[in-house]
Amino acid sequence: MAADGGSGRGAGGITIHDTLSGKRSSLSGQGTNAVSIYLCGVTVYDDAHIGHARTIITFDVLRRHLEGRGIRATMVQNFTDVDDKIIARARDEGIQASELGERYIRRYHEEFERLNVLKADSYPRATEHIPDIIGFIGDLIGGGAAYVAKNGVYFAVSEFAQYGKLSGKKTDQLRSGARIEVDEAKRDPLDFALWKFDSGHPSWDSPWGAGRPGWHIECSAMSTKYLGDCIDIHGGGRDLIFPHHENEIAQSETRTGSMFARIWMHVGMVTIGGEKMSKSLGNIRSVRRALEDWGPNVIRLFCLSGHYSKPVDYSDENLRESLARWRQIEACHYELMHAARNTDGKNGGGPACGANIPGLVDAGDRFDAALDDDLNTHLAVSAVMDVVSDTNALAADCALGPGRAAGAGAELSRMSRILGLRVPNVDPAEAAAIDSEVEARNGLRRQGRYEEADAARDRLRARHVELFDRGDKTVWVKREKIGADARS
RNA sequence: GGUAAGGUGGCAGAACGGUUAUGCGUGGGCCUGCAAAGCCUAUACAAGGGGGUUCGACUCCCUCUCUUACCUCCA
């Protein structure tokens, strides 16, 4: 069946770049209102870093946008909890591999909840799907595409004629490269392990001998179990294209004889000074640390600042730009809040109609269109900033009344929800306390007691409350605490 | 060496065969009791080099060059 006739961009059509075909592929062109997504998650032997966060936040926004368009997205994200590095690290710490995995899974959930990432529908773990994995391997052996050797069960790459189609590599080129460690028992240096024989811990019985699964097989087995033989979108970082995703295709398509994923979506690397963040370079920035330094909203804006497929540099300058944006969005949120309760109608009231903010409807449309167009988050953020700066400008002119505020507020919160941005709540008691201090200060100002009024302003500022004086009225903003702000 | 993705103003970054976003930074001005926020304005008509197609290219084609990633575990 031909994917599309080339139009592919009708009203409401969402397109995503597919690594395999090298082209945009239409999602809603398939006439579907439900989409399945499988995202390769993390190996749980250490804390998650910003690179993981970028991939996961990208898919989080994709999912929120699909749902905003009325498309139900089912998302499955795995945890790789059996692996050589996990075993080595657990041995170093003198604990069980399962205990180590448990710890980092718990920490993962804490951190990504703070990043306001929606929960996946399920988080399958390799160790909880050993029977599925064994069944999958059994099918491959039965079909003649896998064989038992001295050290394990291997997939025979020669049995899958299309091997290399995702990464654009040719098998003979890969063989001539021959950097792969030579296992004499393998028929072909390209063959990869489905099952590794090992009687140590952890290990499971299998028809071929005790051991543990190889890395690639878990994703094939688990995605098939939860999402079926063919998933709509399979994603991960660009560094997974080869060999991980290439091998998944080989396993899955050999088993079923049909297409494994309609769209392969890959997220670019996060770099430090232009180099990939990686263990070996020792330039890892953990999510935990980034949350302390910048908080969830700035991290999200940073991760969404460029196109997802391109690299993005984790530099102070880039983070500061995201921070500046966040401060404007935050201020806008409070302007709208104050305007909404300002019911005397003096400040430019009017009906609750979005058109009252110049360009508001247009900005909403541009926001949606940008995300439809291969998830162009940069342009989507620009549309948000247009609404924010228009709103803030009207507020500064005392022209933002309750009607306009309601229109802009609804649109801004819709867009914020899709991007996963969230102004921290201020509890009503604190808000009331701030109101009365602000009122007291304005009393002092009216009497010309400016030194006392400035002292009151300083006291509020120490609690991260900033004031904007508008004639006889004052708007206050409770600033999110950003660690990096403290160190100039 | 092979494969892939890229080279746009001080920085970040889009779109588009003709009209060059937007944000940040920086300078100047306005507003303010002073600030903050906001506004105006300047920096800015920028596209790695060279060919080609075209009436016209940042945008399409070729070539060279440079960068990054992958080819071993990696989001």
GROMACS .gro file of N, CA and C (backbone and C1' of nucleotides) in nm, chain A residues 41 49 51-52 55 85 167-169 173-174 180 215 236-237 239-240 269-270 276-277 307 317-318 321 325 328 376 378-379 396 445 450 454 457 466-469, chain B residues 1-8 10-16 21-25 31-40 67-75:
model
  390
   41GLY      N    1   1.399   0.349   2.613
   41GLY     CA    2   1.430   0.426   2.734
   41GLY      C    3   1.573   0.406   2.778
   49HIS      N    4   2.068   1.157   3.231
   49HIS     CA    5   2.131   1.284   3.200
   49HIS      C    6   2.044   1.365   3.103
   51GLY      N    7   2.074   1.436   2.801
   51GLY     CA    8   2.049   1.373   2.672
   51GLY      C    9   1.925   1.284   2.678
   52HIS      N   10   1.913   1.208   2.784
   52HIS     CA   11   1.793   1.127   2.802
   52HIS      C   12   1.671   1.219   2.812
   55THR      N   13   1.540   1.351   2.471
   55THR     CA   14   1.464   1.253   2.394
   55THR      C   15   1.326   1.233   2.455
   85LYS      N   16   2.686  -0.356   3.203
   85LYS     CA   17   2.725  -0.243   3.288
   85LYS      C   18   2.652  -0.246   3.422
  167SER      N   19   2.023   0.235   0.868
  167SER     CA   20   2.142   0.318   0.887
  167SER      C   21   2.214   0.349   0.756
  168GLY      N   22   2.170   0.288   0.647
  168GLY     CA   23   2.234   0.313   0.519
  168GLY      C   24   2.367   0.240   0.505
  169LYS      N   25   2.387   0.142   0.589
  169LYS     CA   26   2.514   0.069   0.582
  169LYS      C   27   2.499  -0.057   0.499
  173GLN      N   28   3.051  -0.369   0.377
  173GLN     CA   29   3.133  -0.261   0.434
  173GLN      C   30   3.151  -0.282   0.584
  174LEU      N   31   3.042  -0.322   0.648
  174LEU     CA   32   3.050  -0.345   0.792
  174LEU      C   33   3.149  -0.458   0.822
  180ILE      N   34   3.446  -0.527   1.512
  180ILE     CA   35   3.368  -0.601   1.610
  180ILE      C   36   3.454  -0.712   1.671
  215TRP      N   37   2.094  -0.726   2.426
  215TRP     CA   38   2.028  -0.596   2.443
  215TRP      C   39   1.911  -0.577   2.347
  236GLY      N   40   1.385   0.705   1.960
  236GLY     CA   41   1.498   0.701   2.051
  236GLY      C   42   1.599   0.804   2.006
  237GLY      N   43   1.715   0.803   2.069
  237GLY     CA   44   1.821   0.895   2.030
  237GLY      C   45   1.883   0.852   1.899
  239ASP      N   46   2.178   0.803   1.833
  239ASP     CA   47   2.286   0.706   1.851
  239ASP      C   48   2.235   0.562   1.857
  240LEU      N   49   2.104   0.544   1.857
  240LEU     CA   50   2.050   0.408   1.859
  240LEU      C   51   2.023   0.353   1.719
  269MET      N   52   2.154   1.458   1.943
  269MET     CA   53   2.230   1.452   2.067
  269MET      C   54   2.235   1.587   2.138
  270VAL      N   55   2.251   1.581   2.270
  270VAL     CA   56   2.284   1.701   2.346
  270VAL      C   57   2.436   1.704   2.356
  276LYS      N   58   2.944   1.534   2.186
  276LYS     CA   59   2.839   1.453   2.246
  276LYS      C   60   2.865   1.429   2.395
  277MET      N   61   2.756   1.444   2.470
  277MET     CA   62   2.765   1.413   2.612
  277MET      C   63   2.779   1.261   2.628
  307HIS      N   64   1.524   2.220   1.646
  307HIS     CA   65   1.450   2.106   1.593
  307HIS      C   66   1.502   1.978   1.659
  317GLU      N   67   2.503   2.997   2.780
  317GLU     CA   68   2.437   3.099   2.699
  317GLU      C   69   2.300   3.050   2.652
  318ASN      N   70   2.293   2.928   2.606
  318ASN     CA   71   2.164   2.873   2.561
  318ASN      C   72   2.066   2.858   2.676
  321GLU      N   73   1.924   3.190   2.772
  321GLU     CA   74   1.821   3.237   2.679
  321GLU      C   75   1.688   3.171   2.713
  325ARG      N   76   1.331   3.351   2.840
  325ARG     CA   77   1.198   3.323   2.787
  325ARG      C   78   1.103   3.283   2.900
  328GLN      N   79   0.964   3.564   3.098
  328GLN     CA   80   0.856   3.637   3.030
  328GLN      C   81   0.724   3.561   3.037
  376ASN      N   82   0.789   2.094   1.495
  376ASN     CA   83   0.880   2.208   1.496
  376ASN      C   84   0.857   2.289   1.624
  378HIS      N   85   1.060   2.474   1.792
  378HIS     CA   86   1.116   2.609   1.795
  378HIS      C   87   1.012   2.711   1.750
  379LEU      N   88   0.946   2.679   1.639
  379LEU     CA   89   0.843   2.769   1.589
  379LEU      C   90   0.724   2.775   1.684
  396ALA      N   91   0.134   4.631   3.036
  396ALA     CA   92   0.215   4.746   3.073
  396ALA      C   93   0.146   4.877   3.037
  445ARG      N   94   0.376   5.463   4.948
  445ARG     CA   95   0.411   5.539   4.827
  445ARG      C   96   0.321   5.661   4.812
  450TYR      N   97   0.906   5.700   5.042
  450TYR     CA   98   0.966   5.609   4.944
  450TYR      C   99   1.070   5.515   5.003
  454ASP      N  100   1.046   5.127   4.947
  454ASP     CA  101   1.151   5.048   4.883
  454ASP      C  102   1.198   4.934   4.971
  457ARG      N  103   0.959   4.664   4.928
  457ARG     CA  104   0.983   4.596   4.800
  457ARG      C  105   1.101   4.501   4.811
  466GLU      N  106   0.843   3.978   4.278
  466GLU     CA  107   0.885   4.097   4.206
  466GLU      C  108   0.763   4.184   4.179
  467LEU      N  109   0.782   4.316   4.181
  467LEU     CA  110   0.669   4.407   4.165
  467LEU      C  111   0.681   4.490   4.038
  468PHE      N  112   0.568   4.508   3.970
  468PHE     CA  113   0.561   4.601   3.857
  468PHE      C  114   0.458   4.707   3.896
  469ASP      N  115   0.500   4.831   3.911
  469ASP     CA  116   0.405   4.938   3.945
  469ASP      C  117   0.337   4.988   3.818
  489G        P  118   3.955   0.958   0.426
  489G      O5'  119   3.899   0.808   0.416
  489G      C5'  120   3.945   0.720   0.314
  489G      C4'  121   3.875   0.589   0.331
  489G      C3'  122   3.723   0.597   0.337
  489G      O3'  123   3.665   0.600   0.208
  489G      C1'  124   3.800   0.465   0.517
  490G        P  125   3.533   0.687   0.184
  490G      O5'  126   3.422   0.592   0.247
  490G      C5'  127   3.384   0.471   0.184
  490G      C4'  128   3.282   0.400   0.269
  490G      C3'  129   3.156   0.481   0.299
  490G      O3'  130   3.063   0.471   0.192
  490G      C1'  131   3.238   0.389   0.500
  491U        P  132   2.966   0.597   0.162
  491U      O5'  133   2.867   0.594   0.287
  491U      C5'  134   2.776   0.486   0.303
  491U      C4'  135   2.700   0.503   0.431
  491U      C3'  136   2.629   0.637   0.449
  491U      O3'  137   2.505   0.641   0.379
  491U      C1'  138   2.744   0.584   0.647
  492A        P  139   2.453   0.781   0.326
  492A      O5'  140   2.406   0.854   0.461
  492A      C5'  141   2.297   0.803   0.536
  492A      C4'  142   2.285   0.876   0.666
  492A      C3'  143   2.268   1.027   0.656
  492A      O3'  144   2.134   1.063   0.627
  492A      C1'  145   2.427   0.978   0.822
  493A        P  146   2.107   1.202   0.552
  493A      O5'  147   2.129   1.307   0.669
  493A      C5'  148   2.043   1.307   0.783
  493A      C4'  149   2.100   1.400   0.887
  493A      C3'  150   2.117   1.545   0.843
  493A      O3'  151   1.995   1.615   0.852
  493A      C1'  152   2.311   1.472   0.957
  494G        P  153   1.974   1.742   0.762
  494G      O5'  154   2.051   1.851   0.844
  494G      C5'  155   2.142   1.935   0.779
  494G      C4'  156   2.236   1.991   0.881
  494G      C3'  157   2.308   2.115   0.835
  494G      O3'  158   2.230   2.229   0.864
  494G      C1'  159   2.466   1.961   0.914
  495G        P  160   2.273   2.372   0.800
  495G      O5'  161   2.371   2.427   0.912
  495G      C5'  162   2.420   2.558   0.909
  495G      C4'  163   2.570   2.555   0.910
  495G      C3'  164   2.639   2.671   0.837
  495G      O3'  165   2.683   2.769   0.925
  495G      C1'  166   2.742   2.459   0.793
  496U        P  167   2.591   2.838   1.037
  496U      O5'  168   2.501   2.929   0.945
  496U      C5'  169   2.562   3.025   0.855
  496U      C4'  170   2.458   3.122   0.811
  496U      C3'  171   2.412   3.222   0.917
  496U      O3'  172   2.498   3.335   0.923
  496U      C1'  173   2.224   3.129   0.808
  498G        P  174   2.855   3.848   1.308
  498G      O5'  175   2.856   3.871   1.464
  498G      C5'  176   2.979   3.854   1.536
  498G      C4'  177   2.950   3.815   1.677
  498G      C3'  178   2.857   3.695   1.690
  498G      O3'  179   2.928   3.574   1.679
  498G      C1'  180   2.786   3.867   1.836
  499C        P  181   2.858   3.448   1.614
  499C      O5'  182   2.762   3.399   1.731
  499C      C5'  183   2.816   3.347   1.853
  499C      C4'  184   2.704   3.314   1.948
  499C      C3'  185   2.596   3.222   1.892
  499C      O3'  186   2.635   3.086   1.899
  499C      C1'  187   2.493   3.405   1.999
  500A        P  188   2.570   2.982   1.796
  500A      O5'  189   2.417   2.979   1.841
  500A      C5'  190   2.381   2.930   1.968
  500A      C4'  191   2.232   2.938   1.985
  500A      C3'  192   2.150   2.874   1.874
  500A      O3'  193   2.147   2.734   1.888
  500A      C1'  194   2.056   3.081   1.931
  501G        P  195   2.094   2.644   1.769
  501G      O5'  196   1.943   2.693   1.763
  501G      C5'  197   1.857   2.639   1.669
  501G      C4'  198   1.751   2.742   1.637
  501G      C3'  199   1.711   2.733   1.491
  501G      O3'  200   1.613   2.633   1.478
  501G      C1'  201   1.755   2.957   1.548
  502A        P  202   1.630   2.528   1.366
  502A      O5'  203   1.485   2.539   1.303
  502A      C5'  204   1.471   2.601   1.178
  502A      C4'  205   1.348   2.685   1.181
  502A      C3'  206   1.291   2.706   1.043
  502A      O3'  207   1.202   2.600   1.014
  502A      C1'  208   1.316   2.915   1.147
  503A        P  209   1.217   2.520   0.882
  503A      O5'  210   1.126   2.607   0.785
  503A      C5'  211   0.995   2.647   0.827
  503A      C4'  212   0.955   2.771   0.752
  503A      C3'  213   0.980   2.764   0.602
  503A      O3'  214   0.873   2.699   0.536
  503A      C1'  215   1.066   2.967   0.685
  504C        P  216   0.905   2.606   0.411
  504C      O5'  217   0.921   2.709   0.292
  504C      C5'  218   0.815   2.800   0.262
  504C      C4'  219   0.870   2.914   0.181
  504C      C3'  220   0.954   2.872   0.061
  504C      O3'  221   0.874   2.841  -0.051
  504C      C1'  222   1.070   3.036   0.183
  509A        P  223   1.321   3.978   0.815
  509A      O5'  224   1.342   3.852   0.909
  509A      C5'  225   1.286   3.850   1.037
  509A      C4'  226   1.162   3.767   1.038
  509A      C3'  227   1.107   3.750   1.177
  509A      O3'  228   1.022   3.860   1.209
  509A      C1'  229   1.131   3.540   1.077
  510U        P  230   1.075   3.966   1.316
  510U      O5'  231   1.078   3.880   1.448
  510U      C5'  232   0.963   3.806   1.488
  510U      C4'  233   1.005   3.693   1.577
  510U      C3'  234   1.101   3.732   1.687
  510U      O3'  235   1.033   3.796   1.794
  510U      C1'  236   1.177   3.534   1.586
  511G        P  237   1.108   3.905   1.881
  511G      O5'  238   1.197   3.815   1.977
  511G      C5'  239   1.135   3.718   2.060
  511G      C4'  240   1.240   3.627   2.117
  511G      C3'  241   1.356   3.697   2.187
  511G      O3'  242   1.321   3.737   2.317
  511G      C1'  243   1.440   3.530   2.045
  512C        P  244   1.388   3.865   2.382
  512C      O5'  245   1.537   3.812   2.410
  512C      C5'  246   1.559   3.706   2.499
  512C      C4'  247   1.703   3.665   2.494
  512C      C3'  248   1.804   3.776   2.522
  512C      O3'  249   1.816   3.802   2.660
  512C      C1'  250   1.875   3.650   2.336
  513G        P  251   1.853   3.949   2.709
  513G      O5'  252   2.000   3.970   2.652
  513G      C5'  253   2.107   3.888   2.699
  513G      C4'  254   2.232   3.921   2.622
  513G      C3'  255   2.268   4.069   2.619
  513G      O3'  256   2.337   4.106   2.737
  513G      C1'  257   2.283   3.981   2.401
  519C        P  258   0.966   6.044   2.938
  519C      O5'  259   0.884   5.920   2.998
  519C      C5'  260   0.749   5.896   2.956
  519C      C4'  261   0.701   5.766   3.013
  519C      C3'  262   0.709   5.754   3.164
  519C      O3'  263   0.594   5.814   3.225
  519C      C1'  264   0.800   5.559   3.067
  520U        P  265   0.606   5.894   3.358
  520U      O5'  266   0.667   5.791   3.462
  520U      C5'  267   0.584   5.689   3.518
  520U      C4'  268   0.663   5.611   3.618
  520U      C3'  269   0.726   5.694   3.730
  520U      O3'  270   0.630   5.713   3.835
  520U      C1'  271   0.887   5.541   3.643
  521G        P  272   0.612   5.855   3.897
  521G      O5'  273   0.752   5.883   3.968
  521G      C5'  274   0.794   6.017   3.993
  521G      C4'  275   0.901   6.015   4.096
  521G      C3'  276   1.015   5.916   4.070
  521G      O3'  277   1.111   5.975   3.985
  521G      C1'  278   0.943   5.894   4.293
  522C        P  279   1.168   5.896   3.861
  522C      O5'  280   1.256   5.783   3.931
  522C      C5'  281   1.378   5.818   3.994
  522C      C4'  282   1.432   5.701   4.071
  522C      C3'  283   1.450   5.574   3.990
  522C      O3'  284   1.572   5.579   3.917
  522C      C1'  285   1.349   5.523   4.198
  523A        P  286   1.590   5.486   3.791
  523A      O5'  287   1.577   5.342   3.857
  523A      C5'  288   1.526   5.234   3.782
  523A      C4'  289   1.506   5.120   3.878
  523A      C3'  290   1.450   4.995   3.813
  523A      O3'  291   1.556   4.917   3.759
  523A      C1'  292   1.323   5.046   4.004
  524A        P  293   1.546   4.864   3.609
  524A      O5'  294   1.432   4.753   3.623
  524A      C5'  295   1.452   4.640   3.708
  524A      C4'  296   1.318   4.573   3.730
  524A      C3'  297   1.243   4.537   3.603
  524A      O3'  298   1.286   4.413   3.551
  524A      C1'  299   1.097   4.648   3.751
  525A        P  300   1.291   4.393   3.394
  525A      O5'  301   1.139   4.400   3.350
  525A      C5'  302   1.050   4.292   3.379
  525A      C4'  303   0.910   4.334   3.347
  525A      C3'  304   0.886   4.379   3.203
  525A      O3'  305   0.866   4.270   3.116
  525A      C1'  306   0.791   4.536   3.350
  526G        P  307   0.916   4.277   2.968
  526G      O5'  308   0.834   4.399   2.906
  526G      C5'  309   0.695   4.385   2.879
  526G      C4'  310   0.639   4.517   2.836
  526G      C3'  311   0.703   4.580   2.713
  526G      O3'  312   0.653   4.523   2.593
  526G      C1'  313   0.681   4.744   2.878
  527C        P  314   0.741   4.524   2.463
  527C      O5'  315   0.732   4.676   2.417
  527C      C5'  316   0.607   4.735   2.385
  527C      C4'  317   0.627   4.882   2.358
  527C      C3'  318   0.732   4.915   2.253
  527C      O3'  319   0.679   4.905   2.122
  527C      C1'  320   0.768   5.051   2.442
  528C        P  321   0.773   4.854   2.005
  528C      O5'  322   0.859   4.984   1.972
  528C      C5'  323   0.795   5.104   1.931
  528C      C4'  324   0.897   5.214   1.921
  528C      C3'  325   1.023   5.180   1.842
  528C      O3'  326   1.003   5.193   1.703
  528C      C1'  327   1.084   5.285   2.043
  555U        P  328   3.713   1.981   1.063
  555U      O5'  329   3.569   1.994   1.127
  555U      C5'  330   3.535   2.104   1.209
  555U      C4'  331   3.392   2.092   1.256
  555U      C3'  332   3.356   1.958   1.319
  555U      O3'  333   3.398   1.953   1.454
  555U      C1'  334   3.186   2.021   1.167
  556U        P  335   3.439   1.814   1.517
  556U      O5'  336   3.297   1.745   1.539
  556U      C5'  337   3.204   1.802   1.631
  556U      C4'  338   3.071   1.735   1.614
  556U      C3'  339   3.069   1.584   1.625
  556U      O3'  340   3.074   1.540   1.760
  556U      C1'  341   2.938   1.650   1.441
  557A        P  342   3.131   1.398   1.792
  557A      O5'  343   3.013   1.302   1.745
  557A      C5'  344   2.887   1.305   1.812
  557A      C4'  345   2.788   1.223   1.734
  557A      C3'  346   2.826   1.076   1.714
  557A      O3'  347   2.792   0.999   1.827
  557A      C1'  348   2.756   1.166   1.510
  558C        P  349   2.878   0.872   1.861
  558C      O5'  350   2.834   0.769   1.748
  558C      C5'  351   2.704   0.713   1.748
  558C      C4'  352   2.685   0.629   1.626
  558C      C3'  353   2.791   0.522   1.602
  558C      O3'  354   2.770   0.408   1.682
  558C      C1'  355   2.754   0.636   1.401
  559C        P  356   2.898   0.325   1.725
  559C      O5'  357   2.944   0.259   1.587
  559C      C5'  358   2.857   0.169   1.519
  559C      C4'  359   2.921   0.121   1.393
  559C      C3'  360   3.058   0.059   1.408
  559C      O3'  361   3.043  -0.077   1.449
  559C      C1'  362   3.058   0.206   1.225
  560U        P  363   3.154  -0.150   1.533
  560U      O5'  364   3.090  -0.152   1.679
  560U      C5'  365   3.067  -0.278   1.744
  560U      C4'  366   3.093  -0.259   1.890
  560U      C3'  367   3.001  -0.157   1.958
  560U      O3'  368   2.873  -0.210   1.989
  560U      C1'  369   3.224  -0.117   2.023
  561C        P  370   2.819  -0.304   2.091
  561C      O5'  371   2.756  -0.215   2.205
  561C      C5'  372   2.722  -0.276   2.329
  561C      C4'  373   2.713  -0.170   2.435
  561C      C3'  374   2.617  -0.056   2.408
  561C      O3'  375   2.484  -0.095   2.433
  561C      C1'  376   2.817   0.028   2.498
  562C        P  377   2.366  -0.014   2.364
  562C      O5'  378   2.385   0.143   2.389
  562C      C5'  379   2.302   0.210   2.483
  562C      C4'  380   2.363   0.341   2.520
  562C      C3'  381   2.302   0.465   2.453
  562C      O3'  382   2.195   0.526   2.521
  562C      C1'  383   2.538   0.473   2.442
  563A        P  384   2.135   0.491   2.669
  563A      O5'  385   2.031   0.608   2.649
  563A      C5'  386   1.892   0.590   2.652
  563A      C4'  387   1.837   0.681   2.545
  563A      C3'  388   1.901   0.651   2.411
  563A      O3'  389   1.827   0.552   2.342
  563A      C1'  390   1.906   0.885   2.457
   0.00000   0.00000   0.00000
